[in-house]
CSV table of C-alpha atoms and ligand atoms in Angstrom, one decimal:
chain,number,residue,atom,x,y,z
H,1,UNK,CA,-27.5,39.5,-5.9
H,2,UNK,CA,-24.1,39.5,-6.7
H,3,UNK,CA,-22.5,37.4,-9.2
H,4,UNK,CA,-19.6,35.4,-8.6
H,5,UNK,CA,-16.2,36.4,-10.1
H,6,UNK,CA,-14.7,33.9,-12.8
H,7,UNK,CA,-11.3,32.2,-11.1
H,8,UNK,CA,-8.6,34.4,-12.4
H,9,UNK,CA,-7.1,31.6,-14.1
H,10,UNK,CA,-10.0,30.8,-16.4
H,11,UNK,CA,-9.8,33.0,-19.1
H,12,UNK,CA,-12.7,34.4,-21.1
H,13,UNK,CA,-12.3,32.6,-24.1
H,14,UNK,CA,-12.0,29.0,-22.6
H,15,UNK,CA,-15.4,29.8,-20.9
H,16,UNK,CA,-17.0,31.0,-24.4
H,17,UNK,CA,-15.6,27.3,-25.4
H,18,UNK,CA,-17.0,25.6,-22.8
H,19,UNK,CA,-20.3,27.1,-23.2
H,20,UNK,CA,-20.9,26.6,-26.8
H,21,UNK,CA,-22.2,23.2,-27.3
H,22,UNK,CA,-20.6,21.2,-29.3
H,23,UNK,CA,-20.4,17.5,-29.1
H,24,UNK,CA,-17.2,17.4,-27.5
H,25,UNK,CA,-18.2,19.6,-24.9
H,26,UNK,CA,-21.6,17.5,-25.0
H,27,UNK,CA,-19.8,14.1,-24.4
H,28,UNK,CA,-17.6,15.2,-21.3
H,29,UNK,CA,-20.8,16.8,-19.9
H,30,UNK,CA,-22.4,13.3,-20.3
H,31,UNK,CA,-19.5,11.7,-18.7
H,32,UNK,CA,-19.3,13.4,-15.9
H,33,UNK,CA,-23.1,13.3,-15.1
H,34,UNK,CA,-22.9,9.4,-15.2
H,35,UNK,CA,-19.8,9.6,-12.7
H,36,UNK,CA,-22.1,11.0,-10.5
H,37,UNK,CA,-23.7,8.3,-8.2
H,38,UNK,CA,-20.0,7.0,-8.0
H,39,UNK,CA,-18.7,10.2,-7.1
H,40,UNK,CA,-21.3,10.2,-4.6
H,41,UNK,CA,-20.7,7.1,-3.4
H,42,UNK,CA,-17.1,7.5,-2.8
H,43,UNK,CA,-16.8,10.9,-1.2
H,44,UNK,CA,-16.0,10.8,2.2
H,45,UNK,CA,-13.8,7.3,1.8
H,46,UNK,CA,-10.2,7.0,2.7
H,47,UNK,CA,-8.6,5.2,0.2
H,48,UNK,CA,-5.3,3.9,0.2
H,49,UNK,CA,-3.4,3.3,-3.0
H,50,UNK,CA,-0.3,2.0,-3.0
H,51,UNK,CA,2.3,3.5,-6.3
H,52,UNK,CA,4.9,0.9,-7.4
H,53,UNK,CA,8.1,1.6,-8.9
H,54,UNK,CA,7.3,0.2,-12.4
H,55,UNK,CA,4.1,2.5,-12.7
H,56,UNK,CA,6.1,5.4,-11.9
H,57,UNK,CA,8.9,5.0,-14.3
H,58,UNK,CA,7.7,6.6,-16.9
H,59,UNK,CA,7.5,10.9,-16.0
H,60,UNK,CA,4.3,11.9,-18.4
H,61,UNK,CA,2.2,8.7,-16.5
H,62,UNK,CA,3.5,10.0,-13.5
H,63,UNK,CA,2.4,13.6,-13.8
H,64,UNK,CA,-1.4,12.1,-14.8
H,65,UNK,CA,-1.4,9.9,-11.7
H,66,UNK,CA,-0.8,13.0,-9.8
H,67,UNK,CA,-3.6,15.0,-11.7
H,68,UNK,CA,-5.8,11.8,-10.5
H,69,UNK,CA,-5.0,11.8,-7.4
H,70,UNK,CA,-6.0,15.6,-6.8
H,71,UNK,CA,-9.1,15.0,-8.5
H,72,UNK,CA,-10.3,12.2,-6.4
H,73,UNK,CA,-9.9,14.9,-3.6
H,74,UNK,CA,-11.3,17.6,-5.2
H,75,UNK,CA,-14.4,14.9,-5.0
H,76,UNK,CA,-14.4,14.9,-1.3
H,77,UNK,CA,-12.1,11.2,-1.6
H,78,UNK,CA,-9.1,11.3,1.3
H,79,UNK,CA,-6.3,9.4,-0.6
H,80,UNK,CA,-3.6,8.2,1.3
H,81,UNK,CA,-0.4,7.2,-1.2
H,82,UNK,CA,1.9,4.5,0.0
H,83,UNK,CA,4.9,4.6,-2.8
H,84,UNK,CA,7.3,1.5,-3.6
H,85,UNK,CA,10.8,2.1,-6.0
H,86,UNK,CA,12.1,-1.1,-6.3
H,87,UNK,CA,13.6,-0.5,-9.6
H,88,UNK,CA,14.9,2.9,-9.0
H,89,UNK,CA,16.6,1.1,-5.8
H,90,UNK,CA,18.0,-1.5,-7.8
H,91,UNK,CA,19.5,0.9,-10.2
H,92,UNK,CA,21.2,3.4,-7.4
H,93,UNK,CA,22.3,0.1,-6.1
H,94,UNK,CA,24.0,-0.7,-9.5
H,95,UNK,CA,25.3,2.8,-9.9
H,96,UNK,CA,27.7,2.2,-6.6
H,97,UNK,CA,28.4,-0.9,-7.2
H,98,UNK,CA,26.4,-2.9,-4.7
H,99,UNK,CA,25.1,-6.2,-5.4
H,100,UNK,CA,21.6,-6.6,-4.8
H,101,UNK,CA,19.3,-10.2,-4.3
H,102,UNK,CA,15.7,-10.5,-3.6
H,103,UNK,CA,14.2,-14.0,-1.2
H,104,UNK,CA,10.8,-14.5,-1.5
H,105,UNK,CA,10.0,-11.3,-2.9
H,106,UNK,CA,11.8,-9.2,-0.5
H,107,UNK,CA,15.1,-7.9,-0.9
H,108,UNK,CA,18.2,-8.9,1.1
H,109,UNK,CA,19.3,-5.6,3.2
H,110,UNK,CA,22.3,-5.3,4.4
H,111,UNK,CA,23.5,-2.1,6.3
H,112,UNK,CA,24.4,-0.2,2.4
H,113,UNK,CA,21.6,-1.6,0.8
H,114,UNK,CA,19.0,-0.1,3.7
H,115,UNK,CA,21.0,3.2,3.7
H,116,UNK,CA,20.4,3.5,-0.4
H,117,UNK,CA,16.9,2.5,0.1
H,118,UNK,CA,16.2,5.1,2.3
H,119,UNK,CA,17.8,7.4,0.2
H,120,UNK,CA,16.0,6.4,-3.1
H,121,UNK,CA,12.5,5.9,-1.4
H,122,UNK,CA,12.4,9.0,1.3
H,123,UNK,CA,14.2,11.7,-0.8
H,124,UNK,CA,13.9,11.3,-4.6
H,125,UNK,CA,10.9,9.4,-4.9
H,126,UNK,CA,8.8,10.3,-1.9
H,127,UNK,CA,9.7,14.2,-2.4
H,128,UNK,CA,9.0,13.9,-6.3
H,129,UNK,CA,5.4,12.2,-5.8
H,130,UNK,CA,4.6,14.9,-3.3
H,131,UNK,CA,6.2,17.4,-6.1
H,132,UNK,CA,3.7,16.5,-8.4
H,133,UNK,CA,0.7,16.4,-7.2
H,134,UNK,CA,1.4,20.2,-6.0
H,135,UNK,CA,2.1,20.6,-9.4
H,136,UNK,CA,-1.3,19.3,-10.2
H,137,UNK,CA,-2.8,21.7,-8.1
H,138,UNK,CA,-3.3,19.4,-5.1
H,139,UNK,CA,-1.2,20.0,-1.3
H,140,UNK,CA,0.5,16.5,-0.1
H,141,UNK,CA,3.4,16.1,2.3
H,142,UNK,CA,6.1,13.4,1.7
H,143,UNK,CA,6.9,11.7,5.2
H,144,UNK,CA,8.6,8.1,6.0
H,145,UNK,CA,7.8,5.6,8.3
H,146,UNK,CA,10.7,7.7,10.9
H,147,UNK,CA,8.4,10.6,10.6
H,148,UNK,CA,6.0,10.5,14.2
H,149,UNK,CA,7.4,6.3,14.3
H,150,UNK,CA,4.5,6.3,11.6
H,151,UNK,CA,5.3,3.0,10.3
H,152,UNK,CA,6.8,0.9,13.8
H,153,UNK,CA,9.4,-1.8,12.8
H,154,UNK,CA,11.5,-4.7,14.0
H,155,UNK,CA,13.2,-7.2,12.1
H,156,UNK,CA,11.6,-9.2,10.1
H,157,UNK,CA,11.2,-12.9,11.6
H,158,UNK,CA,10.3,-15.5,8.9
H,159,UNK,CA,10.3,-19.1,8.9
H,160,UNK,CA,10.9,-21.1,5.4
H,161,UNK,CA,10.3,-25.2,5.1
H,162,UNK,CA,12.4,-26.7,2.4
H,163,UNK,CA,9.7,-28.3,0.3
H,164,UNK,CA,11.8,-31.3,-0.4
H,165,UNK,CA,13.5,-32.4,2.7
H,166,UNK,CA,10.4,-30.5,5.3
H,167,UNK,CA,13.7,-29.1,7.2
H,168,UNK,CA,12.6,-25.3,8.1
H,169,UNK,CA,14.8,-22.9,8.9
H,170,UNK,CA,15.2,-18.9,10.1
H,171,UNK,CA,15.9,-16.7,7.0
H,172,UNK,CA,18.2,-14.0,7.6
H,173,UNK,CA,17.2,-10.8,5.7
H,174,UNK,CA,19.3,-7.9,7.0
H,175,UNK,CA,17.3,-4.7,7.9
H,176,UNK,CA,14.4,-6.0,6.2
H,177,UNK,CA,11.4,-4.8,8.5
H,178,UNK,CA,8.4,-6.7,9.7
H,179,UNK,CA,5.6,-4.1,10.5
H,180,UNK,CA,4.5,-4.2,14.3
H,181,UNK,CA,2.2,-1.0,14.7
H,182,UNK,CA,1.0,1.8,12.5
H,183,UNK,CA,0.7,4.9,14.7
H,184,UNK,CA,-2.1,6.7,11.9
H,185,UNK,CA,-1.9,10.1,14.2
H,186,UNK,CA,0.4,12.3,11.8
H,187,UNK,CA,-2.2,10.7,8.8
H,188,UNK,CA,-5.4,11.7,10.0
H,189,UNK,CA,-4.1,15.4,11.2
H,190,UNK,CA,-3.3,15.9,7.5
H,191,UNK,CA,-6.6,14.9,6.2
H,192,UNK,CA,-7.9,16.8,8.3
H,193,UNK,CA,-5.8,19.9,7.3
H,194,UNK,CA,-6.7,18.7,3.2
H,195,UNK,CA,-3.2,17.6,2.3
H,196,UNK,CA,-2.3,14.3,0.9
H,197,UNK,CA,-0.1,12.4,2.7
H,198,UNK,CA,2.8,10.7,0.7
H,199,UNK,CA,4.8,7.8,2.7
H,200,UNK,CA,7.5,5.9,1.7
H,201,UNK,CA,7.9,2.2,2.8
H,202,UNK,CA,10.7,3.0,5.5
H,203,UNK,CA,10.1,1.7,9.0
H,204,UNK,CA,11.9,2.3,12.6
H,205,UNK,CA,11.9,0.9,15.9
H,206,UNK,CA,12.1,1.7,19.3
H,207,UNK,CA,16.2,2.5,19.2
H,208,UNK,CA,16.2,4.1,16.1
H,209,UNK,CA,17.0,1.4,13.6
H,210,UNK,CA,16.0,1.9,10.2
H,211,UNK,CA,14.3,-0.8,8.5
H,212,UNK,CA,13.3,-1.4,4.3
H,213,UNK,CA,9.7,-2.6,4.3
H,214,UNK,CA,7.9,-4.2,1.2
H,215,UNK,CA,5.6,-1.5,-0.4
H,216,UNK,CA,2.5,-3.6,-0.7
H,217,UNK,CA,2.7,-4.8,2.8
H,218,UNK,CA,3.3,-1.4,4.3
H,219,UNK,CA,0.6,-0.4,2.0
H,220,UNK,CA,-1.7,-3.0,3.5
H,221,UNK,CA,-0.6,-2.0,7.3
H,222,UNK,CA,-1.6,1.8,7.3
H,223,UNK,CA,-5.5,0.8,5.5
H,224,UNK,CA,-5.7,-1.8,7.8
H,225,UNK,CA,-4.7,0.8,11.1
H,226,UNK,CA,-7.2,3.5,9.2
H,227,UNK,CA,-10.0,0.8,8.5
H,228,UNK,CA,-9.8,2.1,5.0
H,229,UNK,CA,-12.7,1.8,2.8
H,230,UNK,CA,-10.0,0.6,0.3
H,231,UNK,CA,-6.9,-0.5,-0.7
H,232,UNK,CA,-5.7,-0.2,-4.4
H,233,UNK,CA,-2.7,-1.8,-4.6
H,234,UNK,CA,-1.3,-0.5,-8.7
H,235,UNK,CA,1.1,-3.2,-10.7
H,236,UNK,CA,1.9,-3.9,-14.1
H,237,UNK,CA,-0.8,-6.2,-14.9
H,238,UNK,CA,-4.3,-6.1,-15.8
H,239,UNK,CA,-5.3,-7.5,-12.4
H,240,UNK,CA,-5.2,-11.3,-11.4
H,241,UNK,CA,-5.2,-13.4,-14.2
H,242,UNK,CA,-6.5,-17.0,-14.5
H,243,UNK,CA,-4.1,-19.8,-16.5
H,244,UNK,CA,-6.0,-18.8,-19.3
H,245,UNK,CA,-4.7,-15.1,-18.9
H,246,UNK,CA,-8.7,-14.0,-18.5
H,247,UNK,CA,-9.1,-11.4,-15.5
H,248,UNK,CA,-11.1,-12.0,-12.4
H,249,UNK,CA,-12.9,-9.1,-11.9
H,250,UNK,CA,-13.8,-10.1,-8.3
H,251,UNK,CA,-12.5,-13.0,-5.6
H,252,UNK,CA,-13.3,-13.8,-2.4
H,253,UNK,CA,-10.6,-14.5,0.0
H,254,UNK,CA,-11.2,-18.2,0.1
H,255,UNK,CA,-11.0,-18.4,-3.6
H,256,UNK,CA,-8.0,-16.2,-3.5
H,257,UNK,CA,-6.3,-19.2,-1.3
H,258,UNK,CA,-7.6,-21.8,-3.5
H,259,UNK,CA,-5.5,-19.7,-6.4
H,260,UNK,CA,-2.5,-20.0,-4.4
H,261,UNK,CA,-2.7,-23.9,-4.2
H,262,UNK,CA,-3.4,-24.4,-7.2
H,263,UNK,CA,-0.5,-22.7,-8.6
H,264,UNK,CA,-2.3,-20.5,-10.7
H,265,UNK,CA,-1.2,-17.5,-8.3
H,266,UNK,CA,2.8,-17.2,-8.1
H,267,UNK,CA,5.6,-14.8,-7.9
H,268,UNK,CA,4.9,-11.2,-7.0
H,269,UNK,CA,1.4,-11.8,-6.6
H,270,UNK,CA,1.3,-13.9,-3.7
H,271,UNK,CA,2.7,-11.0,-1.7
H,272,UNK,CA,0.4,-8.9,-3.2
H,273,UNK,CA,-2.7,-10.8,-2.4
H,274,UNK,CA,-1.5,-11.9,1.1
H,275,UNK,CA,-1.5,-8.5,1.7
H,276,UNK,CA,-4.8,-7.6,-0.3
H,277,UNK,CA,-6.6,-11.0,2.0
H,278,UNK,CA,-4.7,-9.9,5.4
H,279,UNK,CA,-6.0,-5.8,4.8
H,280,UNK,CA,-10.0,-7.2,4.2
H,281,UNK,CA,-9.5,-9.2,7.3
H,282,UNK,CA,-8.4,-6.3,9.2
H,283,UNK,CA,-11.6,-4.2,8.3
H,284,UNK,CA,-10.6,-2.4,4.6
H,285,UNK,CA,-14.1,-2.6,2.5
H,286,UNK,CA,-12.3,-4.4,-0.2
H,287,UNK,CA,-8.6,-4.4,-2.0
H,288,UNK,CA,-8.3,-3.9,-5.5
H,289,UNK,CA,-5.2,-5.1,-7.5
H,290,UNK,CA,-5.6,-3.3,-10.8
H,291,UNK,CA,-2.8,-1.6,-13.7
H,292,UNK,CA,-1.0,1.5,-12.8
H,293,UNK,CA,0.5,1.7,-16.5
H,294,UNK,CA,-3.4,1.8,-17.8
H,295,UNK,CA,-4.3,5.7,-18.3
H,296,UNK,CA,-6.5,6.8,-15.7
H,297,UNK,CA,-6.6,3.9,-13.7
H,298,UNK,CA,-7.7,5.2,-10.9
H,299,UNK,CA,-10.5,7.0,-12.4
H,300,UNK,CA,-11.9,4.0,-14.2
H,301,UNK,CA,-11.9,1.8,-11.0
H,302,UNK,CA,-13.8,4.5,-9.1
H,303,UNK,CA,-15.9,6.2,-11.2
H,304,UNK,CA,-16.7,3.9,-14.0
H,305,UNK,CA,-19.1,1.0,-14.0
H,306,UNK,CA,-16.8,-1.4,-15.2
H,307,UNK,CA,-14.1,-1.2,-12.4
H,308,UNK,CA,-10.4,-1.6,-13.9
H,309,UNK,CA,-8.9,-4.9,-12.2
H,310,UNK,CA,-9.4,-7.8,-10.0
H,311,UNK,CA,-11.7,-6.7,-6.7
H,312,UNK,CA,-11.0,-8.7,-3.5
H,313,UNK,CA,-13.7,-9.2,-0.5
H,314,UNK,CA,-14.3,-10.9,2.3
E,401,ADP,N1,-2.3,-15.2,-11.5
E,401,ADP,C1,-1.6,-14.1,-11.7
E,401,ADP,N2,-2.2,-13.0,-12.3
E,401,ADP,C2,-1.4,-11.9,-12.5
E,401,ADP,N3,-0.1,-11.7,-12.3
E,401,ADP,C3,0.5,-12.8,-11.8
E,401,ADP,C4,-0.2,-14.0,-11.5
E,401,ADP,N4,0.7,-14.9,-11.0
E,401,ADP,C5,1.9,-14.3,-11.0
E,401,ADP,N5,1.8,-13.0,-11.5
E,401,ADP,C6,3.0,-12.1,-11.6
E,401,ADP,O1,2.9,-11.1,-10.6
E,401,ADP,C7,3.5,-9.9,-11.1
E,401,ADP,C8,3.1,-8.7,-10.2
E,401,ADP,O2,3.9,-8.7,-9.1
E,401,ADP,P1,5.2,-7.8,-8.9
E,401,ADP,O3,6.1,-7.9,-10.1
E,401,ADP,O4,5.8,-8.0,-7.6
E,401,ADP,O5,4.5,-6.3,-9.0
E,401,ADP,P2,5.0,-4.9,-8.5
E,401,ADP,O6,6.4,-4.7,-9.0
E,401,ADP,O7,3.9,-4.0,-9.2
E,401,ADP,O8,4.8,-4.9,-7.0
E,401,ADP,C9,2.9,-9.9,-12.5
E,401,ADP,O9,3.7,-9.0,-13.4
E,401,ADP,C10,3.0,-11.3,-12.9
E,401,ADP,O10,4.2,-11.6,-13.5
E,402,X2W,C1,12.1,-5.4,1.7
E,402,X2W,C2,11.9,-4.9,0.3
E,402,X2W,O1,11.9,-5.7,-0.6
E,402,X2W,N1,11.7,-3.6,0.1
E,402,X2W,C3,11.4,-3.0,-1.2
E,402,X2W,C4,10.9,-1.6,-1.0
E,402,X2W,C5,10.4,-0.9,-2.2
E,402,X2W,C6,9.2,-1.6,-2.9
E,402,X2W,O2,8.6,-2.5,-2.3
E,402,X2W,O3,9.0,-1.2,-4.2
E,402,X2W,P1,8.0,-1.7,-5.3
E,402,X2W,O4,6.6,-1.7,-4.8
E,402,X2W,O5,8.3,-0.8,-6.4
E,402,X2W,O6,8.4,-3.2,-5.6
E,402,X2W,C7,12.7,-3.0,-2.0
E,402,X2W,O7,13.8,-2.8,-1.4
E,402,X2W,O8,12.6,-3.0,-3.3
């Protein structure tokens, strides 16, 4: 028999901590032992989670999200992160002087405004995310939809009716992308090789063009392309809320449309669950629109009994 060395970095005195019992030591004992059948059940998944701008602004919430992230792989979970920055893109955009407007939730794009996207999203943001969770211990590789045409785009075509006189016509967004493939290749070789892939919103197509793709929706393309077991897609609120302001803790995608007639669903979440209905459809086990500014979010939706936010199904 020979005994296992101690992990250099563990030193001697943290294990004589962790060994005496006390009832600190007792409770995180008991918390992880009832994680266990949810650890269980999740290990293996591939889970998508989509980081938005707001829930990254603040740098210590940041650096946890990244700790969670490499402990949902150090539990045999493959997370895939799909990042937005639509307020760190608004602010380079202010800093040069460029004058930015959003239609229908989507930002207009004109040929600066998709060159200072791609700036913010592939090199600050995406390297940072993919900085941090190395810090945390974990291995993950920033790429862009350009990298291996990852994330195949053209320009978006979108039809709008005027409500009030039924005329419809053509909007005009600039380089604003519309997602046409998801080649999931370059993903699945770095599961495979334990590293987390990172990918920013950015899309291409066949020439070369560069295109700014909503975060959500490219979010809700690559689980649908992987058949995901999930798709957490992290916001600023609790989850969806009713008029009342109570959270649904589960919908089903026909309740989910009956939400958006009755106005009850409006503004950023209608993107947001289009993409959460259209990602179920494609084959994802279930979307879950839940708070990114909560601490430990991720952990509480997986590992908890409770769930943290609003889980959509078939
Ligand atoms: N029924 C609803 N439940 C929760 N949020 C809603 C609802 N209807 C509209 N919203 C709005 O949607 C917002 C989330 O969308 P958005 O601001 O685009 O998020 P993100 O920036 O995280 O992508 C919420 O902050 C809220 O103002
Ligand atoms: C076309 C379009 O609107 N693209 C978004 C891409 C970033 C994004 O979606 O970021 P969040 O998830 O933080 O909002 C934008 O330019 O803001």
């Amino acid at each position: 028999f020979i005994a296992s060395p101690r992990p250099a970095a563990l030193p001697t005195q943290r294990r004589s901590l962790a060994l005496s019992n006390t009832a600190a030591n007792q409770a995180v004992a008991e918390v992880l032992s009832d994680a266990l059948p949810y650890i269980m059940e999740h290990t293996g998944e591939t889970i998508v989670i989509k980081y938005g701008g707001h829930a990254m602004e603040d740098a210590a919430a940041s650096l946890q999200f990244a700790k969670d992230v490499v402990l949902l792989k150090s539990c045999g979970v493959n997370p895939v992160i799909v990042h937005g920055g639509g307020p760190q893109i608004a602010a380079m955009l202010g800093r040069l002087n460029i004058e930015t407007s959003f239609v229908e939730g989507l930002r207009v794009t004109d040929t600066d405004t998709v060159d200072v996207a791609e700036m913010v999203l592939c090199g600050k943001i995406n390297k940072g995310i993919a900085s941090s969770i190395k810090q945390a211990g974990g291995r993950a590789i920033g790429l862009s939809g350009k990298d291996d045409n990852l994330i195949l785009a053209d320009k978006l075509q979108k039809v709008i009716t005027d409500p009030g006189t039924g005329i419809s016509k053509m909007l005009d967004l600039g380089y604003v992308g519309e997602i046409k493939k998801v080649n999931t290749k370059i993903i699945s070789d770095l599961v495979a090789a334990g590293i987390i892939p990172v990918i920013a919103p950015i899309g291409v197509d066949e020439r070369g063009q560069t295109y700014n793709c909503n975060a959500d929706t490219a979010a809700g393309a690559i689980a649908g392309a992987l058949k995901a077991n999930r798709l957490l897609l992290l916001t600023d609120v609790k989850g969806v809320l009713s008029k009342e302001g109570e959270l649904f803790e589960e919908l089903t995608t026909e309740r989910v449309s009956e939400l958006m007639r009755d106005g009850t669903i409006t503004g950023g979440m209608i993107p947001k669950l289009n993409t959460a209905v259209n990602a179920v459809k494609a084959g994802v086990g279930a979307a879950i629109i839940l708070d990114g500014r909560a601490r430990h979010a991720l952990l509480l939706e997986l590992y908890t009994s409770g769930g943290a936010g609003t889980l959509i199904k078939g």
